[in-house]
Coordinates of C-alpha atoms in Angstrom, one line a residue:
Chain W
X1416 CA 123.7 84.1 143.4
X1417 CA 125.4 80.9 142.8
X1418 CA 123.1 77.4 144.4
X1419 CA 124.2 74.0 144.9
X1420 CA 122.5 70.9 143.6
X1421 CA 120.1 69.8 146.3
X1422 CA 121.7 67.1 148.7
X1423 CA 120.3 63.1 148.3
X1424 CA 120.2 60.8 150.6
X1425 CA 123.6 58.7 150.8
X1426 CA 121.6 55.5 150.7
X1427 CA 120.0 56.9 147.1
X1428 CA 123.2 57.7 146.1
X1429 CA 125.0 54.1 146.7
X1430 CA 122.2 52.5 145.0
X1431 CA 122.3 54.6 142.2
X1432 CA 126.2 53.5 142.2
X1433 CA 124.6 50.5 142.0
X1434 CA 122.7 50.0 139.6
X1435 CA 125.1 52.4 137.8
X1436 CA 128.4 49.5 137.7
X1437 CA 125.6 47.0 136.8
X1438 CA 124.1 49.1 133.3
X1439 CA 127.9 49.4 132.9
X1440 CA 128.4 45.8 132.7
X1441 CA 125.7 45.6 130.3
X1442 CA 122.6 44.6 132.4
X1443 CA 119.6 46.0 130.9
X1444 CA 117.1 45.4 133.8
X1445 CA 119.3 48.0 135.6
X1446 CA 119.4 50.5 133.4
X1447 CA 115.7 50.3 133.3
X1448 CA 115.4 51.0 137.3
X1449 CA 118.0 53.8 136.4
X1450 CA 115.4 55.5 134.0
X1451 CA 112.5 54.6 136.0
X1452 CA 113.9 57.2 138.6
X1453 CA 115.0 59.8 136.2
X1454 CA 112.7 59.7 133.7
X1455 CA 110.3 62.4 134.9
X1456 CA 112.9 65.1 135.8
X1457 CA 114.8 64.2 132.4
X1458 CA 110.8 64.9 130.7
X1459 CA 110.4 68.1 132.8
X1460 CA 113.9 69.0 131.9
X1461 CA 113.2 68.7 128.6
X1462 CA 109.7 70.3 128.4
X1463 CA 110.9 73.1 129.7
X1464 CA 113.5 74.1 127.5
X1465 CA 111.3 73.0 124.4
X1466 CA 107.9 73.4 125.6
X1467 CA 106.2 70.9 123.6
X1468 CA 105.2 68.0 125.1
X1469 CA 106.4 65.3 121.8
X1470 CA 109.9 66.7 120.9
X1471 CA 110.4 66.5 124.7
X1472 CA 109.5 63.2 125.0
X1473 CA 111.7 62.7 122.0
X1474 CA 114.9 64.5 123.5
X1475 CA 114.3 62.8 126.6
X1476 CA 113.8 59.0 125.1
X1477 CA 117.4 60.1 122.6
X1478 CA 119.5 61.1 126.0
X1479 CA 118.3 57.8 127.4
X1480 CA 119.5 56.0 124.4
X1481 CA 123.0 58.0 124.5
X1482 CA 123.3 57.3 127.7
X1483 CA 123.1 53.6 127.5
X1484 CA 125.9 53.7 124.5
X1485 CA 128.2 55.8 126.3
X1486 CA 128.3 54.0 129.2
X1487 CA 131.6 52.1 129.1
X1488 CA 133.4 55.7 129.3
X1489 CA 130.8 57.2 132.1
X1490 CA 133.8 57.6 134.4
X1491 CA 131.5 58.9 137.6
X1492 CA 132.7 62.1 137.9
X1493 CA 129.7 63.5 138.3
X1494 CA 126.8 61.5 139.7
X1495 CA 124.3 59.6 137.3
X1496 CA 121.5 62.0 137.3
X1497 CA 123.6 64.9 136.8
X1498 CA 125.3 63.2 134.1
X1499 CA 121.8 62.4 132.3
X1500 CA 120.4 65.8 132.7
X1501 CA 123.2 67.6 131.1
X1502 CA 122.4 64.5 127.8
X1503 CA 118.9 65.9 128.0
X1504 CA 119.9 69.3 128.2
X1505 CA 121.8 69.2 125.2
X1506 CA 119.5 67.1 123.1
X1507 CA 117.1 69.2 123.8
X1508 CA 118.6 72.2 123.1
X1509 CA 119.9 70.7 119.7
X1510 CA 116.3 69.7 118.5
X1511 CA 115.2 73.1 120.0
X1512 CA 117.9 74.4 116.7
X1513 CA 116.9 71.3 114.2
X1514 CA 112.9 72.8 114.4
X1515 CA 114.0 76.0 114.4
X1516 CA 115.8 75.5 110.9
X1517 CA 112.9 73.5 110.3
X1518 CA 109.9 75.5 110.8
X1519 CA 112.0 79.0 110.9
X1520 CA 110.9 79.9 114.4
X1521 CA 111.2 79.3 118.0
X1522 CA 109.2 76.5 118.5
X1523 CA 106.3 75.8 121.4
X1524 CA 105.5 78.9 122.3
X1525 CA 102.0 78.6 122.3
X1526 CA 102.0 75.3 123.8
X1527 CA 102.8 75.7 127.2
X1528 CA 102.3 73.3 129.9
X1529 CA 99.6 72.3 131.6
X1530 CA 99.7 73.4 135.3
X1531 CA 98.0 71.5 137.9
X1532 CA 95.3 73.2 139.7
X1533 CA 96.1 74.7 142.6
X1534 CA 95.0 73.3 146.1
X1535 CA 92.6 75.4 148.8
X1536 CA 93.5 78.6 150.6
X1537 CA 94.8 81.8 149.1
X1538 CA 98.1 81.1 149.3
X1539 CA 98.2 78.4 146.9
X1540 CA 95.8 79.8 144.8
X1541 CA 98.1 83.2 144.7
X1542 CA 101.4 80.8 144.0
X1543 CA 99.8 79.1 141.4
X1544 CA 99.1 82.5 139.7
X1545 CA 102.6 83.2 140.1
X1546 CA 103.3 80.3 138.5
X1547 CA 101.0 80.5 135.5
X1548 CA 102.7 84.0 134.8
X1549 CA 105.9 82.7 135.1
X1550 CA 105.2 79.7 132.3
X1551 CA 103.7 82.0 130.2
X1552 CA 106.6 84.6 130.2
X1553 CA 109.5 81.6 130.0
X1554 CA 107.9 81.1 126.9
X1555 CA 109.4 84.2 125.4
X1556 CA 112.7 83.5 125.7
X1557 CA 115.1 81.7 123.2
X1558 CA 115.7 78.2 123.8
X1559 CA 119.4 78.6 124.6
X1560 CA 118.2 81.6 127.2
X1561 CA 115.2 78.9 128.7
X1562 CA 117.8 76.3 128.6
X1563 CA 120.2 78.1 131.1
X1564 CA 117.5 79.8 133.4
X1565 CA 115.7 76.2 133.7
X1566 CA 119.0 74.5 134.9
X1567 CA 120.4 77.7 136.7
X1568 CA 117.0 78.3 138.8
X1569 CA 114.8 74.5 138.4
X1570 CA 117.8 72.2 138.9
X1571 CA 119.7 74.2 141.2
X1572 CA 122.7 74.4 138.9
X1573 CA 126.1 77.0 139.6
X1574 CA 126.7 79.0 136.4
X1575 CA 129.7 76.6 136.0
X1576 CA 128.0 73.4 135.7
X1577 CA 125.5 75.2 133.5
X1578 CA 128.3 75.8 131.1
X1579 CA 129.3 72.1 131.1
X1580 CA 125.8 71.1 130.7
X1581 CA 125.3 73.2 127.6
X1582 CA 129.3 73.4 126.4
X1583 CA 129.1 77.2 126.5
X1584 CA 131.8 79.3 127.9
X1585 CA 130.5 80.6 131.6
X1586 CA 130.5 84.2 129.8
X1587 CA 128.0 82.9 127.7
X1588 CA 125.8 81.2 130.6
X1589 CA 126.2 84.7 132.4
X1590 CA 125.2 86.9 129.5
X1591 CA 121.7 84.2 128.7
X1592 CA 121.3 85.2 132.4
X1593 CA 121.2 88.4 132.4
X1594 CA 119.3 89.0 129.9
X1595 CA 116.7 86.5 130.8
X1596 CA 116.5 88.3 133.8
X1597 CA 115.8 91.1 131.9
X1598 CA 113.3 89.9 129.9
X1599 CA 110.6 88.6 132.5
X1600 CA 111.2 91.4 135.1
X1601 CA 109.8 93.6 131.5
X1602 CA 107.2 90.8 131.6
X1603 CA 106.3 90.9 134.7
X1604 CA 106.1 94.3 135.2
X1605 CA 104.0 94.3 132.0
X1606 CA 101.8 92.0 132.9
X1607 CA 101.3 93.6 136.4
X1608 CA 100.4 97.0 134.8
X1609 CA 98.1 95.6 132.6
X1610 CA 96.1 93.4 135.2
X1611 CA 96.7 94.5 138.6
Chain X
X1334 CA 124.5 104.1 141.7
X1335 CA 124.0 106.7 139.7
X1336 CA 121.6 106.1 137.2
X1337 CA 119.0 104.1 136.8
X1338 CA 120.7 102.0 134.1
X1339 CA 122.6 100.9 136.4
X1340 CA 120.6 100.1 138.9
X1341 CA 119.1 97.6 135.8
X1342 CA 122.1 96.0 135.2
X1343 CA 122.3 95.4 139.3
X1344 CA 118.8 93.8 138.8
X1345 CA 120.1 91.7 135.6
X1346 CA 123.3 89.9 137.6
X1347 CA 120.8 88.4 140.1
X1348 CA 121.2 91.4 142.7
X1349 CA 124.5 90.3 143.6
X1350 CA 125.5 91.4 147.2
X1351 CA 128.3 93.6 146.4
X1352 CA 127.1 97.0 145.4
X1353 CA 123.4 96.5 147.1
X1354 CA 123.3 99.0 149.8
X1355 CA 123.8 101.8 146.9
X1356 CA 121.3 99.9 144.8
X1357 CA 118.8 100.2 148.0
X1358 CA 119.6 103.6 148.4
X1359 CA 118.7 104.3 144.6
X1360 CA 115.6 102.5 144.4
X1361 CA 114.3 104.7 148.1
X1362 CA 114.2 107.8 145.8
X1363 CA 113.1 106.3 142.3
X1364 CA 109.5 104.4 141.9
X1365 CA 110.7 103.0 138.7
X1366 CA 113.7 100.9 139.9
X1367 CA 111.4 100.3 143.0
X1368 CA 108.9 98.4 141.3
X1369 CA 111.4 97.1 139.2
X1370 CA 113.3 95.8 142.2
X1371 CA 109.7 94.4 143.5
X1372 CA 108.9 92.5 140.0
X1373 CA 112.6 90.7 140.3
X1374 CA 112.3 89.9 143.7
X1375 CA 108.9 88.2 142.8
X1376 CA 110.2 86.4 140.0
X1377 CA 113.0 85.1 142.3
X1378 CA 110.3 83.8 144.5
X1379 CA 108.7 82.5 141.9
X1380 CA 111.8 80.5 140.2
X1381 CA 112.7 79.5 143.1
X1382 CA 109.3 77.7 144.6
X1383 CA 108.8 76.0 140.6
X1384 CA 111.2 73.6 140.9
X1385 CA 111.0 70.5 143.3
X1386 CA 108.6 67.9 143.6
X1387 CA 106.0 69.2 140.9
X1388 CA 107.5 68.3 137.8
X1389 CA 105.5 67.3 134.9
X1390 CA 105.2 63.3 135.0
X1391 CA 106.6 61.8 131.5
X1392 CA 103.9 60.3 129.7
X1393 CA 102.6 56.6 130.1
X1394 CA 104.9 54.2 128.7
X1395 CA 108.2 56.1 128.7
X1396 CA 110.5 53.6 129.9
X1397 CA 109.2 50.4 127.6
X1398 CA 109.7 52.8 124.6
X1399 CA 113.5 53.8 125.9
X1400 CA 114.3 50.1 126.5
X1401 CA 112.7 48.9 123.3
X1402 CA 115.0 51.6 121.7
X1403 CA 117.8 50.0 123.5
X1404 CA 116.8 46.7 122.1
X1405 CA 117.0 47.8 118.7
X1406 CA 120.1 49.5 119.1
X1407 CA 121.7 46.1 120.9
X1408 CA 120.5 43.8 118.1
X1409 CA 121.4 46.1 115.0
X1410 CA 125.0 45.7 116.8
X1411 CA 124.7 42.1 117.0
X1412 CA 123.7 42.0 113.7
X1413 CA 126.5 44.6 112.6
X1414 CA 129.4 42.2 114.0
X1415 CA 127.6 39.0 112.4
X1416 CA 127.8 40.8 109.3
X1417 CA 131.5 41.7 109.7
X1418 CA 132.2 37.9 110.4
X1419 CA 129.8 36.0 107.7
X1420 CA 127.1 37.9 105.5
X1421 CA 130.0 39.2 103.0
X1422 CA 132.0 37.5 101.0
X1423 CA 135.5 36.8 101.9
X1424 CA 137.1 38.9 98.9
X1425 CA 134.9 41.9 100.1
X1426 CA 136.4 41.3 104.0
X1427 CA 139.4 40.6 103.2
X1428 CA 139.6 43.8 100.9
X1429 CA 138.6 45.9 103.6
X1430 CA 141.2 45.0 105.9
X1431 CA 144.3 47.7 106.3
X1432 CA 146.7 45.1 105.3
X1433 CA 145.7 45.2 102.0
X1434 CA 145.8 49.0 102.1
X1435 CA 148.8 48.5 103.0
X1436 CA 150.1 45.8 100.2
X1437 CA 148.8 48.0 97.8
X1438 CA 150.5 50.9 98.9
X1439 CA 153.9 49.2 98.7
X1440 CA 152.7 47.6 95.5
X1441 CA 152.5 50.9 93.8
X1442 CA 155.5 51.9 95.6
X1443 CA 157.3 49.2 93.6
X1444 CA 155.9 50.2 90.0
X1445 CA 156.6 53.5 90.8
X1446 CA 159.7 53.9 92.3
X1447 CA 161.7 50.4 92.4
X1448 CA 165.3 52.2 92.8
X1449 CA 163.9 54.3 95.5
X1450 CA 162.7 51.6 97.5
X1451 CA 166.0 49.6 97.2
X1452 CA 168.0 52.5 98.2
X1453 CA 166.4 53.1 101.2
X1454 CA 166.3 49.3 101.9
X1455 CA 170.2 49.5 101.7
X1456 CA 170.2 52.7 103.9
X1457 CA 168.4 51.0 106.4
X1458 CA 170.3 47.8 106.1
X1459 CA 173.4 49.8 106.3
X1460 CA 172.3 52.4 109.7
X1461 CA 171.3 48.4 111.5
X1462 CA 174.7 47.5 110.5
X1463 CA 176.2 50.5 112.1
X1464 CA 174.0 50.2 114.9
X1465 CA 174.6 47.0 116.2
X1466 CA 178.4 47.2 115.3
X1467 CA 178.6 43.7 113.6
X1468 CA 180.6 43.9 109.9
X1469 CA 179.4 45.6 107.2
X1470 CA 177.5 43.1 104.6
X1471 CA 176.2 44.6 101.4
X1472 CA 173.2 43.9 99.7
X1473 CA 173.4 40.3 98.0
X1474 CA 173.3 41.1 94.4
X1475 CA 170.2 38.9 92.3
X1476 CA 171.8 37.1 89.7
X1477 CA 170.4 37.2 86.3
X1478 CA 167.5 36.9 85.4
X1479 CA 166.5 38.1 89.2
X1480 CA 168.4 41.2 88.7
X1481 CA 166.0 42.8 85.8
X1482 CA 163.6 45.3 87.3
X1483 CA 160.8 43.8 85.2
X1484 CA 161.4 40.5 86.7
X1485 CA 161.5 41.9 90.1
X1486 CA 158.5 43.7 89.5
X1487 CA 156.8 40.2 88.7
X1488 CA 158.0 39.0 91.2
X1489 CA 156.6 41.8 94.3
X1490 CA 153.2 41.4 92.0
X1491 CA 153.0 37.7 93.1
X1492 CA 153.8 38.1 96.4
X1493 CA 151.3 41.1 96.8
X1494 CA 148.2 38.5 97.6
X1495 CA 150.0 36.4 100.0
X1496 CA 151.0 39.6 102.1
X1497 CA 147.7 40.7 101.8
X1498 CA 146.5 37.5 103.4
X1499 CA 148.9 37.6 106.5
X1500 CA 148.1 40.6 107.1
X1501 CA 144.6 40.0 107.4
X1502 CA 145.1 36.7 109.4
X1503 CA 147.7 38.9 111.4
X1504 CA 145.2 41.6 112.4
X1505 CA 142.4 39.0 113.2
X1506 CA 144.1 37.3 115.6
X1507 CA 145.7 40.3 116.8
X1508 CA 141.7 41.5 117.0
X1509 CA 140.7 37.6 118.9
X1510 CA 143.1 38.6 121.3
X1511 CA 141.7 42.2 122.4
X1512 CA 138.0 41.6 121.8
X1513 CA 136.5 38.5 122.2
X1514 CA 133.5 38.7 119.5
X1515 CA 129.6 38.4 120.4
X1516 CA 127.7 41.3 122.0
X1517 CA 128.5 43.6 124.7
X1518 CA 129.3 47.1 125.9
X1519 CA 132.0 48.7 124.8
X1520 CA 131.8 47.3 121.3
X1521 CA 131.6 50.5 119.1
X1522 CA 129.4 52.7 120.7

């Protein structure tokens, strides 16, 4: 079940160009707009795959950073934003292995994130459950297995850009797939036993 | 689909199309892979309504902090190529350049192997000679006291500094002419 990055707007797109040639040149105000817009979905990205809210914020400020430095050779084969998340993927996923060495354990398990409260009707309220359950049981997977479901399924990434992200071969991407998959069906169905 | 371990291994490639009418079929007569079939399909829904617009907002202050980390990065490379330019002394510089890798390289070539080194000089001289067809010249012979190795030796000893310094003065301008100093992108990254 491959997806496609969601479409922009063209206009978004040329002015992300824009502001793109002008960080390139060295114009800092630009680069600012350029992490103004990405910012929050380079933090989500991040949180997700480390699930705690400092080291996220840490992996996301360091891509940023990276980013800025590497610029001269940011060729534009892939669009800006794409470009950044796989930067935040990676850092993440590398400080994700630095704690791990560190503190000899996956790390933010128990700190998963806050979700906002859900809005009226039973709909939302059932969606929101959903959700919780689905926070709760990402949190039980490795980081390199969170890592490829949160840019597979959250940023609508093929297996293939997945595997560029996280420079893993696309068996590799496959195999954390499949046995992510595994994982939270077990978790699910757990859960669904247990509470009804 | 036989088994139910395969029907699993259906359910953990995503439920690809090919092979899901037999998958169907398998989950209509066991309750196991039904529910299991159920749970993945919810999860699917799930994953597939968290992303969007309802990602977590980064936290207050994000981009002065990433800017004011770009700040310091600029000005610790300003201050890198004022140091390469000023802050050390011209005998540390100038020892740092490759040219005086380079001189000393030859200069221990010349201890070390003087007859060497002249040989191949006159192999070299003689493959231009044949090269370029002109007649054959030989090697001008140093006339005493020239001609003693020690003397020789003295001799590439002294002139070790001074190639030391051209080369230096030959790479800086050779450096003014590809990078014009003061800050900028592209200046070691």
């Amino acid at each position: 079940m491959e997806t496609a990055a969601p479409a922009r707007p063209p206009a978004e797109e040329a002015a992300e160009e824009f502001l793109v040639a002008r960080a390139r040149s060295g114009d800092q105000e630009a680069f600012r707009d350029l992490v103004e817009h990405q910012r929050d979905r380079a933090y989500a990205l991040a949180l997700r795959i480390l699930r705690h809210p400092q080291e996220a914020e840490e992996a996301a400020q360091e891509a940023f950073v990276r980013a800025w430095r590497a610029l001269p050779r940011f060729r534009g084969d892939a669009r800006f934003s794409t470009w950044i998340h796989r930067i935040v993927a990676r850092r993440a996923l590398d400080r994700a292995a630095a704690l791990k060495r560190r503190l000899g354990r996956e790390v933010g398990v128990e700190s998963a994130e806050a979700l906002p409260a859900p809005g009226g009707g039973t709909d939302a309220a059932a969606a929101w459950s959903r959700a919780r359950r689905l926070e709760a049981l990402m949190a039980t997977l490795s980081e390199a297995q969170r890592a490829v479901v949160t840019l597979y399924y959250y940023e609508n990434r093929s297996v293939e850009e997945v595997a560029k992200a996280l420079r893993m071969p696309e068996g590799t991407v496959k195999t954390h797939l499949s046995r992510s998959r595994a994982a939270l069906r077990a978790g699910w169905l757990r859960e669904e036993r247990s509470d009804p | 689909m036989r088994s139910c371990d395969e029907f699993e291994r259906w359910l953990d490639q995503g439920s690809p199309a090919a092979g899901a009418l037999d998958a169907r079929a398998h989950a209509g007569g066991c309750a196991s892979c039904a529910a299991a079939e159920r749970a993945a399909l919810e999860l699917e829904a799930a994953l597939a309504t968290a992303h969007g617009p309802a990602v977590t907002p980064a936290p207050p202050g994000f981009t002065p902090r990433v800017m004011a980390r770009i700040a310091a990065f600029e000005e610790a490379r300003v201050a890198a190529w004022a140091l390469d330019d000023a802050a050390l002394p011209w005998w540390v510089r100038a020892a740092a350049q490759p040219a005086t890798a380079l001189a000393c390289v030859l200069g221990g070539l010349v201890v070390w192997k003087p007859e060497a080194l002249q040989s191949a000089a006159a192999a070299a001289l003689a493959w231009l000679q044949g090269a370029i067809s002109t007649p054959r010249l030989s090697l001008p012979t140093l006339p005493h006291p020239y001609g003693d190795p020690l003397v020789q030796l003295g001799l590439a000893l002294a002139a070790l500094p001074f190639a030391a310094w051209a080369g230096w003065a030959l790479y800086r301008w050779s450096e003014r002419l590809v990078c014009p100093p003061g800050p900028g992108l592209g200046h070691r990254v």
